[in-house]
PDB file of C-alpha atoms in Angstrom:
ATOM      1  CA  MET A   1     -52.616   4.108  22.870  1.00 68.00           C
ATOM      2  CA  LEU A   2     -49.477   6.941  21.138  1.00 74.00           C
ATOM      3  CA  LEU A   3     -49.550   8.646  24.324  1.00 81.00           C
ATOM      4  CA  ALA A   4     -49.117   5.515  26.688  1.00 82.00           C
ATOM      5  CA  PHE A   5     -46.154   4.657  24.687  1.00 81.00           C
ATOM      6  CA  ILE A   6     -44.473   8.136  25.344  1.00 85.00           C
ATOM      7  CA  VAL A   7     -44.369   7.770  28.839  1.00 86.00           C
ATOM      8  CA  LEU A   8     -43.928   4.229  29.251  1.00 85.00           C
ATOM      9  CA  LEU A   9     -40.726   4.608  26.820  1.00 85.00           C
ATOM     10  CA  PHE A  10     -40.082   8.192  29.057  1.00 87.00           C
ATOM     11  CA  VAL A  11     -40.382   5.834  32.030  1.00 88.00           C
ATOM     12  CA  ALA A  12     -38.056   3.155  31.399  1.00 84.00           C
ATOM     13  CA  SER A  13     -35.788   5.292  30.010  1.00 85.00           C
ATOM     14  CA  THR A  14     -35.132   7.340  33.360  1.00 88.00           C
ATOM     15  CA  ILE A  15     -35.064   3.724  35.167  1.00 85.00           C
ATOM     16  CA  ALA A  16     -32.760   2.960  32.517  1.00 82.00           C
ATOM     17  CA  GLY A  17     -30.490   6.072  32.551  1.00 81.00           C
ATOM     18  CA  LEU A  18     -30.653   5.966  36.974  1.00 83.00           C
ATOM     19  CA  LEU A  19     -29.827   2.006  37.381  1.00 81.00           C
ATOM     20  CA  GLY A  20     -27.243   2.574  33.981  1.00 78.00           C
ATOM     21  CA  SER A  21     -25.397   5.216  36.457  1.00 77.00           C
ATOM     22  CA  LEU A  22     -25.456   3.770  39.083  1.00 77.00           C
ATOM     23  CA  THR A  23     -23.503   0.629  37.710  1.00 76.00           C
ATOM     24  CA  GLY A  24     -21.232   1.615  34.857  1.00 71.00           C
ATOM     25  CA  LEU A  25     -23.329  -0.426  32.893  1.00 71.00           C
ATOM     26  CA  GLY A  26     -24.860   1.922  30.819  1.00 68.00           C
ATOM     27  CA  GLY A  27     -29.087   1.497  30.785  1.00 66.00           C
ATOM     28  CA  GLY A  28     -29.142  -0.690  27.747  1.00 67.00           C
ATOM     29  CA  VAL A  29     -30.017  -3.766  29.785  1.00 67.00           C
ATOM     30  CA  VAL A  30     -33.286  -2.208  31.042  1.00 72.00           C
ATOM     31  CA  LEU A  31     -34.283  -0.470  28.304  1.00 77.00           C
ATOM     32  CA  THR A  32     -33.632  -3.082  25.078  1.00 74.00           C
ATOM     33  CA  PRO A  33     -36.028  -5.585  27.313  1.00 72.00           C
ATOM     34  CA  VAL A  34     -38.445  -2.868  27.327  1.00 75.00           C
ATOM     35  CA  LEU A  35     -38.928  -1.791  23.965  1.00 78.00           C
ATOM     36  CA  VAL A  36     -38.583  -5.354  22.662  1.00 73.00           C
ATOM     37  CA  LEU A  37     -41.129  -7.531  24.971  1.00 70.00           C
ATOM     38  CA  PHE A  38     -43.200  -4.136  26.309  1.00 74.00           C
ATOM     39  CA  LEU A  39     -43.372  -2.160  23.122  1.00 77.00           C
ATOM     40  CA  GLY A  40     -43.120  -4.768  20.629  1.00 76.00           C
ATOM     41  CA  VAL A  41     -39.977  -2.302  19.182  1.00 79.00           C
ATOM     42  CA  PRO A  42     -37.900  -4.844  17.156  1.00 77.00           C
ATOM     43  CA  ILE A  43     -34.395  -5.930  18.416  1.00 68.00           C
ATOM     44  CA  GLU A  44     -32.288  -4.222  15.698  1.00 70.00           C
ATOM     45  CA  TYR A  45     -33.916  -0.636  16.221  1.00 79.00           C
ATOM     46  CA  ALA A  46     -33.781  -1.255  20.649  1.00 78.00           C
ATOM     47  CA  VAL A  47     -30.909  -1.938  20.325  1.00 73.00           C
ATOM     48  CA  GLY A  48     -29.970   1.328  18.409  1.00 76.00           C
ATOM     49  CA  ALA A  49     -31.865   3.066  20.659  1.00 80.00           C
ATOM     50  CA  SER A  50     -29.607   1.423  23.485  1.00 77.00           C
ATOM     51  CA  LEU A  51     -26.844   2.200  22.323  1.00 75.00           C
ATOM     52  CA  ILE A  52     -27.715   5.857  22.041  1.00 79.00           C
ATOM     53  CA  SER A  53     -29.098   6.095  25.461  1.00 78.00           C
ATOM     54  CA  THR A  54     -25.761   4.872  26.834  1.00 77.00           C
ATOM     55  CA  ILE A  55     -24.424   7.506  25.000  1.00 79.00           C
ATOM     56  CA  ALA A  56     -26.371   9.786  26.805  1.00 77.00           C
ATOM     57  CA  THR A  57     -26.026   8.149  30.426  1.00 75.00           C
ATOM     58  CA  SER A  58     -21.742   8.674  29.705  1.00 77.00           C
ATOM     59  CA  ALA A  59     -22.616  12.004  28.992  1.00 76.00           C
ATOM     60  CA  SER A  60     -24.500  12.610  32.093  1.00 74.00           C
ATOM     61  CA  SER A  61     -22.737  10.987  34.778  1.00 77.00           C
ATOM     62  CA  GLY A  62     -19.303  10.639  33.672  1.00 77.00           C
ATOM     63  CA  SER A  63     -18.433  14.520  33.000  1.00 76.00           C
ATOM     64  CA  ARG A  64     -20.001  14.245  36.980  1.00 80.00           C
ATOM     65  CA  TYR A  65     -17.566  11.279  38.089  1.00 84.00           C
ATOM     66  CA  ILE A  66     -14.511  12.857  36.767  1.00 83.00           C
ATOM     67  CA  LYS A  67     -15.506  16.063  38.528  1.00 82.00           C
ATOM     68  CA  ALA A  68     -16.236  14.305  41.824  1.00 82.00           C
ATOM     69  CA  GLY A  69     -12.646  12.340  41.316  1.00 84.00           C
ATOM     70  CA  LEU A  70     -14.728   9.138  41.125  1.00 86.00           C
ATOM     71  CA  ALA A  71     -13.947   7.742  37.551  1.00 87.00           C
ATOM     72  CA  HIS A  72     -10.171   7.881  37.360  1.00 88.00           C
ATOM     73  CA  MET A  73      -9.595   9.107  33.713  1.00 87.00           C
ATOM     74  CA  ARG A  74      -5.962   6.798  33.555  1.00 90.00           C
ATOM     75  CA  ILE A  75      -7.186   4.154  34.051  1.00 91.00           C
ATOM     76  CA  ALA A  76      -9.895   4.365  31.447  1.00 88.00           C
ATOM     77  CA  ILE A  77      -7.463   5.605  28.711  1.00 88.00           C
ATOM     78  CA  ALA A  78      -5.253   2.540  29.647  1.00 90.00           C
ATOM     79  CA  LEU A  79      -8.415  -0.017  29.423  1.00 89.00           C
ATOM     80  CA  GLU A  80      -9.533   1.729  27.019  1.00 85.00           C
ATOM     81  CA  VAL A  81      -7.029  -0.171  24.420  1.00 85.00           C
ATOM     82  CA  ALA A  82      -7.432  -3.106  24.590  1.00 88.00           C
ATOM     83  CA  THR A  83     -11.512  -3.069  24.440  1.00 85.00           C
ATOM     84  CA  THR A  84     -11.537  -1.166  21.225  1.00 80.00           C
ATOM     85  CA  THR A  85      -8.923  -3.921  20.187  1.00 84.00           C
ATOM     86  CA  GLY A  86     -11.559  -6.626  21.542  1.00 82.00           C
ATOM     87  CA  ALA A  87     -14.488  -4.905  19.911  1.00 75.00           C
ATOM     88  CA  ILE A  88     -12.891  -4.526  16.336  1.00 77.00           C
ATOM     89  CA  THR A  89     -11.398  -8.163  16.581  1.00 82.00           C
ATOM     90  CA  GLY A  90     -15.005  -9.288  18.150  1.00 75.00           C
ATOM     91  CA  SER A  91     -15.792  -7.581  14.817  1.00 68.00           C
ATOM     92  CA  PHE A  92     -13.671 -10.282  12.524  1.00 74.00           C
ATOM     93  CA  LEU A  93     -15.238 -12.737  14.205  1.00 76.00           C
ATOM     94  CA  GLU A  94     -18.412 -12.150  14.162  1.00 67.00           C
ATOM     95  CA  TYR A  95     -18.386 -13.390  10.401  1.00 67.00           C
ATOM     96  CA  ILE A  96     -17.086 -16.928  11.097  1.00 75.00           C
ATOM     97  CA  VAL A  97     -19.207 -16.750  13.254  1.00 72.00           C
ATOM     98  CA  GLU A  98     -22.648 -15.615  11.725  1.00 67.00           C
ATOM     99  CA  GLU A  99     -21.376 -18.515   8.944  1.00 72.00           C
ATOM    100  CA  GLU A 100     -21.157 -21.321  11.638  1.00 71.00           C
ATOM    101  CA  HIS A 101     -24.399 -19.999  13.130  1.00 72.00           C
ATOM    102  CA  LEU A 102     -22.957 -20.353  16.268  1.00 72.00           C
ATOM    103  CA  PHE A 103     -25.135 -17.390  17.872  1.00 69.00           C
ATOM    104  CA  LYS A 104     -27.124 -18.742  19.526  1.00 78.00           C
ATOM    105  CA  LEU A 105     -24.314 -20.910  21.223  1.00 79.00           C
ATOM    106  CA  LEU A 106     -22.570 -18.155  21.665  1.00 73.00           C
ATOM    107  CA  ASP A 107     -25.647 -15.866  23.943  1.00 76.00           C
ATOM    108  CA  ILE A 108     -26.386 -19.665  26.202  1.00 82.00           C
ATOM    109  CA  ILE A 109     -22.036 -19.768  26.951  1.00 78.00           C
ATOM    110  CA  PHE A 110     -22.412 -16.045  28.253  1.00 73.00           C
ATOM    111  CA  GLY A 111     -25.065 -15.562  29.427  1.00 79.00           C
ATOM    112  CA  GLY A 112     -24.530 -18.690  31.681  1.00 81.00           C
ATOM    113  CA  VAL A 113     -20.229 -16.879  32.558  1.00 74.00           C
ATOM    114  CA  LEU A 114     -22.502 -14.063  33.613  1.00 74.00           C
ATOM    115  CA  ILE A 115     -24.722 -15.400  35.962  1.00 81.00           C
ATOM    116  CA  PHE A 116     -21.562 -17.629  37.355  1.00 73.00           C
ATOM    117  CA  SER A 117     -19.685 -14.476  37.716  1.00 70.00           C
ATOM    118  CA  VAL A 118     -22.110 -12.955  40.514  1.00 74.00           C
ATOM    119  CA  ILE A 119     -20.524 -15.780  42.746  1.00 73.00           C
ATOM    120  CA  PRO A 120     -17.778 -13.450  43.171  1.00 67.00           C
ATOM    121  CA  ASN A 121     -19.970 -10.674  44.121  1.00 69.00           C
ATOM    122  CA  PHE A 122     -21.209 -12.435  46.936  1.00 72.00           C
ATOM    123  CA  ILE A 123     -18.475 -13.129  48.420  1.00 71.00           C
ATOM    124  CA  ARG A 124     -17.352  -9.622  48.369  1.00 70.00           C
ATOM    125  CA  MET A 125     -20.866  -8.696  49.096  1.00 70.00           C
ATOM    126  CA  LYS A 126     -20.101  -7.183  53.073  1.00 72.00           C
ATOM    127  CA  SER A 127     -16.602  -4.951  51.902  1.00 73.00           C
ATOM    128  CA  GLU A 128     -17.247  -2.411  51.521  1.00 75.00           C
ATOM    129  CA  VAL A 129     -13.704  -0.935  50.278  1.00 78.00           C
ATOM    130  CA  PRO A 130     -10.859  -3.158  49.286  1.00 80.00           C
ATOM    131  CA  VAL A 131      -7.739  -4.341  51.485  1.00 79.00           C
ATOM    132  CA  TYR A 132      -5.295  -2.564  50.148  1.00 77.00           C
ATOM    133  CA  VAL A 133      -2.460  -4.604  48.125  1.00 77.00           C
ATOM    134  CA  ASN A 134       0.970  -2.629  47.337  1.00 81.00           C
ATOM    135  CA  PRO A 135       1.010  -1.425  43.490  1.00 80.00           C
ATOM    136  CA  ASP A 136       3.413  -3.633  41.630  1.00 82.00           C
ATOM    137  CA  GLY A 137       5.888  -2.827  38.680  1.00 81.00           C
ATOM    138  CA  PHE A 138       3.032  -1.934  35.933  1.00 80.00           C
ATOM    139  CA  SER A 139       0.290  -0.271  38.243  1.00 81.00           C
ATOM    140  CA  SER A 140       3.574   1.609  39.672  1.00 81.00           C
ATOM    141  CA  LYS A 141       4.565   3.220  37.104  1.00 85.00           C
ATOM    142  CA  LEU A 142       1.125   3.695  35.584  1.00 84.00           C
ATOM    143  CA  ARG A 143      -0.010   6.184  38.084  1.00 86.00           C
ATOM    144  CA  PHE A 144      -3.080   3.643  38.983  1.00 88.00           C
ATOM    145  CA  ASN A 145      -3.167   5.446  42.611  1.00 86.00           C
ATOM    146  CA  GLY A 146      -6.041   7.840  43.846  1.00 87.00           C
ATOM    147  CA  SER A 147      -8.013   8.882  46.638  1.00 88.00           C
ATOM    148  CA  TYR A 148     -12.061   9.982  46.861  1.00 88.00           C
ATOM    149  CA  TYR A 149     -13.750  11.622  50.014  1.00 89.00           C
ATOM    150  CA  ASP A 150     -17.203   8.531  50.677  1.00 86.00           C
ATOM    151  CA  GLU A 151     -20.242  10.443  51.472  1.00 85.00           C
ATOM    152  CA  ALA A 152     -21.274   7.000  53.057  1.00 83.00           C
ATOM    153  CA  LEU A 153     -18.518   5.858  55.134  1.00 84.00           C
ATOM    154  CA  LYS A 154     -17.775   9.716  55.083  1.00 86.00           C
ATOM    155  CA  LYS A 155     -14.258   9.403  55.361  1.00 87.00           C
ATOM    156  CA  GLU A 156     -11.255   9.395  52.616  1.00 89.00           C
ATOM    157  CA  VAL A 157     -10.541   5.760  50.627  1.00 88.00           C
ATOM    158  CA  ILE A 158      -7.164   5.361  49.322  1.00 89.00           C
ATOM    159  CA  TYR A 159      -6.598   3.098  46.578  1.00 89.00           C
ATOM    160  CA  HIS A 160      -4.044   1.851  43.588  1.00 90.00           C
ATOM    161  CA  GLY A 161      -5.477  -0.374  40.806  1.00 89.00           C
ATOM    162  CA  VAL A 162      -3.322  -3.407  40.775  1.00 90.00           C
ATOM    163  CA  ARG A 163      -2.310  -6.206  38.116  1.00 92.00           C
ATOM    164  CA  TYR A 164      -2.866  -4.091  34.626  1.00 92.00           C
ATOM    165  CA  PRO A 165      -2.580  -7.053  32.800  1.00 91.00           C
ATOM    166  CA  LEU A 166      -4.999  -8.547  33.853  1.00 91.00           C
ATOM    167  CA  GLY A 167      -7.548  -6.137  33.356  1.00 91.00           C
ATOM    168  CA  LEU A 168      -6.382  -5.523  29.829  1.00 92.00           C
ATOM    169  CA  LEU A 169      -7.211  -9.245  29.589  1.00 92.00           C
ATOM    170  CA  GLY A 170     -10.049  -8.801  31.135  1.00 89.00           C
ATOM    171  CA  MET A 171     -11.247  -5.778  28.435  1.00 88.00           C
ATOM    172  CA  TYR A 172      -9.836  -6.901  26.120  1.00 89.00           C
ATOM    173  CA  ILE A 173     -12.598  -9.849  26.579  1.00 87.00           C
ATOM    174  CA  ALA A 174     -14.890  -7.241  27.294  1.00 82.00           C
ATOM    175  CA  GLY A 175     -14.117  -5.727  23.576  1.00 79.00           C
ATOM    176  CA  LEU A 176     -14.519  -9.076  22.439  1.00 80.00           C
ATOM    177  CA  ILE A 177     -17.956  -9.954  23.262  1.00 77.00           C
ATOM    178  CA  SER A 178     -19.181  -6.531  22.810  1.00 71.00           C
ATOM    179  CA  GLY A 179     -18.293  -6.806  18.873  1.00 68.00           C
ATOM    180  CA  LEU A 180     -19.125 -10.284  19.085  1.00 68.00           C
ATOM    181  CA  LEU A 181     -22.634 -10.409  20.458  1.00 66.00           C
ATOM    182  CA  GLY A 182     -23.407  -6.474  20.225  1.00 59.00           C
ATOM    183  CA  ILE A 183     -23.834  -6.216  23.941  1.00 63.00           C
ATOM    184  CA  GLY A 184     -22.456  -3.388  25.946  1.00 61.00           C
ATOM    185  CA  SER A 185     -19.548  -4.663  27.621  1.00 69.00           C
ATOM    186  CA  GLY A 186     -20.364  -2.911  30.800  1.00 75.00           C
ATOM    187  CA  ALA A 187     -20.783  -5.842  33.001  1.00 77.00           C
ATOM    188  CA  LEU A 188     -17.616  -6.980  31.933  1.00 80.00           C
ATOM    189  CA  LYS A 189     -15.336  -3.727  32.938  1.00 83.00           C
ATOM    190  CA  VAL A 190     -17.001  -3.908  35.822  1.00 85.00           C
ATOM    191  CA  LEU A 191     -16.177  -7.004  37.034  1.00 83.00           C
ATOM    192  CA  ALA A 192     -12.367  -5.821  35.291  1.00 86.00           C
ATOM    193  CA  MET A 193     -11.982  -2.975  37.485  1.00 89.00           C
ATOM    194  CA  ASP A 194     -13.352  -4.398  40.825  1.00 86.00           C
ATOM    195  CA  LEU A 195     -11.866  -8.333  41.053  1.00 84.00           C
ATOM    196  CA  GLY A 196      -9.038  -8.114  38.692  1.00 87.00           C
ATOM    197  CA  MET A 197      -7.413  -4.623  39.287  1.00 91.00           C
ATOM    198  CA  ASN A 198      -8.379  -4.286  43.220  1.00 89.00           C
ATOM    199  CA  LEU A 199     -10.445  -0.777  42.316  1.00 90.00           C
ATOM    200  CA  PRO A 200     -13.686   0.527  44.716  1.00 89.00           C
ATOM    201  CA  PHE A 201     -16.352  -0.780  43.971  1.00 86.00           C
ATOM    202  CA  LYS A 202     -17.389   3.029  43.211  1.00 87.00           C
ATOM    203  CA  ILE A 203     -14.588   3.879  40.952  1.00 90.00           C
ATOM    204  CA  SER A 204     -15.249   0.337  38.721  1.00 88.00           C
ATOM    205  CA  THR A 205     -17.909   2.198  38.416  1.00 86.00           C
ATOM    206  CA  ALA A 206     -17.586   5.314  37.596  1.00 86.00           C
ATOM    207  CA  THR A 207     -14.894   4.847  35.114  1.00 88.00           C
ATOM    208  CA  SER A 208     -16.718   2.286  33.160  1.00 85.00           C
ATOM    209  CA  SER A 209     -19.715   4.698  32.915  1.00 81.00           C
ATOM    210  CA  PHE A 210     -17.214   7.420  31.885  1.00 81.00           C
ATOM    211  CA  MET A 211     -15.464   4.403  28.954  1.00 81.00           C
ATOM    212  CA  ILE A 212     -18.450   3.302  27.779  1.00 77.00           C
ATOM    213  CA  GLY A 213     -19.561   5.958  25.600  1.00 75.00           C
ATOM    214  CA  VAL A 214     -16.799   5.835  24.255  1.00 73.00           C
ATOM    215  CA  THR A 215     -17.917   1.974  22.993  1.00 69.00           C
ATOM    216  CA  ALA A 216     -21.240   2.935  22.336  1.00 70.00           C
ATOM    217  CA  ALA A 217     -20.073   5.588  20.066  1.00 72.00           C
ATOM    218  CA  THR A 218     -18.236   3.508  17.951  1.00 67.00           C
ATOM    219  CA  SER A 219     -20.880   1.023  17.879  1.00 65.00           C
ATOM    220  CA  SER A 220     -23.500   3.140  17.129  1.00 69.00           C
ATOM    221  CA  GLY A 221     -21.994   5.106  14.334  1.00 70.00           C
ATOM    222  CA  ILE A 222     -22.512   1.386  11.976  1.00 68.00           C
ATOM    223  CA  TYR A 223     -26.192   1.583  13.493  1.00 69.00           C
ATOM    224  CA  TRP A 224     -27.397   5.464  12.205  1.00 75.00           C
ATOM    225  CA  THR A 225     -25.392   4.303   9.323  1.00 76.00           C
ATOM    226  CA  LEU A 226     -27.612   1.040   8.225  1.00 72.00           C
ATOM    227  CA  GLY A 227     -30.563   3.428   8.840  1.00 76.00           C
ATOM    228  CA  ILE A 228     -31.231   1.596  11.938  1.00 73.00           C
ATOM    229  CA  ILE A 229     -31.664   3.979  14.609  1.00 78.00           C
ATOM    230  CA  ASP A 230     -35.132   5.268  15.381  1.00 83.00           C
ATOM    231  CA  PRO A 231     -35.189   9.231  15.819  1.00 84.00           C
ATOM    232  CA  ILE A 232     -38.428   9.247  17.651  1.00 85.00           C
ATOM    233  CA  ILE A 233     -37.500   6.663  19.430  1.00 84.00           C
ATOM    234  CA  VAL A 234     -34.520   8.188  20.490  1.00 84.00           C
ATOM    235  CA  GLY A 235     -36.327  11.536  20.728  1.00 86.00           C
ATOM    236  CA  ILE A 236     -37.938  10.385  23.636  1.00 85.00           C
ATOM    237  CA  THR A 237     -34.982   8.395  25.185  1.00 85.00           C
ATOM    238  CA  ILE A 238     -32.282  10.466  25.561  1.00 84.00           C
ATOM    239  CA  PRO A 239     -34.252  13.135  27.974  1.00 86.00           C
ATOM    240  CA  GLY A 240     -35.302  10.206  30.263  1.00 86.00           C
ATOM    241  CA  VAL A 241     -32.248   8.864  30.295  1.00 84.00           C
ATOM    242  CA  PHE A 242     -30.304  11.815  30.991  1.00 83.00           C
ATOM    243  CA  ILE A 243     -32.674  12.753  33.828  1.00 87.00           C
ATOM    244  CA  GLY A 244     -32.249   8.998  35.325  1.00 86.00           C
ATOM    245  CA  SER A 245     -28.156   9.234  34.579  1.00 82.00           C
ATOM    246  CA  ASN A 246     -27.976  12.361  36.297  1.00 82.00           C
ATOM    247  CA  PHE A 247     -30.035  11.543  39.444  1.00 83.00           C
ATOM    248  CA  GLY A 248     -27.858   8.347  39.732  1.00 81.00           C
ATOM    249  CA  SER A 249     -24.836  10.048  39.387  1.00 80.00           C
ATOM    250  CA  ARG A 250     -25.468  12.338  42.815  1.00 80.00           C
ATOM    251  CA  TYR A 251     -26.266   9.389  44.656  1.00 77.00           C
ATOM    252  CA  LEU A 252     -23.757   6.659  43.716  1.00 77.00           C
ATOM    253  CA  ASN A 253     -20.994   8.304  46.355  1.00 77.00           C
ATOM    254  CA  LYS A 254     -23.921   8.919  49.085  1.00 79.00           C
ATOM    255  CA  LEU A 255     -25.115   4.927  48.689  1.00 79.00           C
ATOM    256  CA  MET A 256     -23.435   2.054  50.967  1.00 80.00           C
ATOM    257  CA  ASN A 257     -20.376   0.133  48.154  1.00 79.00           C
ATOM    258  CA  ARG A 258     -22.232  -3.046  49.392  1.00 80.00           C
ATOM    259  CA  ARG A 259     -25.676  -1.861  48.843  1.00 81.00           C
ATOM    260  CA  LEU A 260     -24.434  -1.004  44.413  1.00 80.00           C
ATOM    261  CA  ARG A 261     -23.054  -4.492  44.499  1.00 81.00           C
ATOM    262  CA  GLN A 262     -26.593  -5.704  44.821  1.00 83.00           C
ATOM    263  CA  ILE A 263     -27.732  -3.881  42.308  1.00 82.00           C
ATOM    264  CA  PHE A 264     -24.902  -4.954  39.738  1.00 79.00           C
ATOM    265  CA  THR A 265     -24.909  -8.005  41.182  1.00 83.00           C
ATOM    266  CA  LEU A 266     -28.896  -8.119  39.875  1.00 84.00           C
ATOM    267  CA  VAL A 267     -28.701  -6.543  36.268  1.00 79.00           C
ATOM    268  CA  LEU A 268     -25.870  -8.857  36.088  1.00 78.00           C
ATOM    269  CA  ILE A 269     -28.498 -12.217  37.023  1.00 85.00           C
ATOM    270  CA  ILE A 270     -31.187  -9.821  34.444  1.00 82.00           C
ATOM    271  CA  LEU A 271     -28.400  -9.804  31.673  1.00 76.00           C
ATOM    272  CA  GLY A 272     -27.663 -13.186  31.960  1.00 81.00           C
ATOM    273  CA  ILE A 273     -31.268 -14.280  31.489  1.00 86.00           C
ATOM    274  CA  GLN A 274     -32.187 -12.606  28.599  1.00 79.00           C
ATOM    275  CA  LEU A 275     -28.713 -13.739  26.978  1.00 77.00           C
ATOM    276  CA  ILE A 276     -30.313 -17.391  27.680  1.00 86.00           C
ATOM    277  CA  LEU A 277     -33.482 -16.554  26.589  1.00 85.00           C
ATOM    278  CA  ARG A 278     -31.941 -14.972  23.370  1.00 78.00           C
ATOM    279  CA  GLY A 279     -29.834 -18.058  22.912  1.00 80.00           C
ATOM    280  CA  PHE A 280     -33.076 -20.226  23.112  1.00 84.00           C
ATOM    281  CA  ASP A 281     -34.784 -18.021  20.487  1.00 78.00           C
ATOM    282  CA  ILE A 282     -37.212 -17.206  23.683  1.00 74.00           C
ATOM    283  CA  PHE A 283     -36.360 -13.120  23.776  1.00 60.00           C
ATOM    284  CA  GLY A 284     -34.847 -11.530  20.705  1.00 55.00           C
TER     285      GLY A 284
END
């Protein structure tokens, strides 16, 4: 029984790391429901283990993406300010929401928003790289430009992030939701960069993979202080996540953008359904 638990946990962690590095979501989307639904782990310990797995995913894939020129450091740092501010705001709002018993309603609303947010993905599903838009004032001064060699398209892709204020707004909302509902904000980060700032999908997911480690490290410190991080679960989870994310980061640039977008859309729908179920007390 114990051996089966360890094997299943390791396999789930590897898949979570693989999907987390390919989609920029971190892996908690897969790991949390597996831990809760199939292994009987209490939700708070499952979320704690998922946060640690997110740090492992970010550490493993983020460094590789930076070396490959896929993660844009300047954009990540410029946007992380808004995410952190949003997370602090969400933490303060959490007390008010708890007093008014609005968590379930928020879960359902946010789950529905995530599911509907896949519509733009379907519209851009066949688009490999976004249409180049001339840089505006903010993005030009902040040098949100770059290029990378796309191994799937066999060509150099030149890009320039635009609409920085819109990106900041998206990141603030991502941080707010993360601090309020205690979920990873990778989904909204990718959407803010992909749809809001017109960045190539690979750049969005790689930059998000780099950023989520910072957010998860902040949240996991609180979980560690509260004593709801199980060292045994984490000890089995980290090697699996590390192997999976390392494997995913090797192949991200070799996959077509539309394939990555399909995977991301599927995971987004799963996350939305997961939140709605949690809102109705069916999951978590």
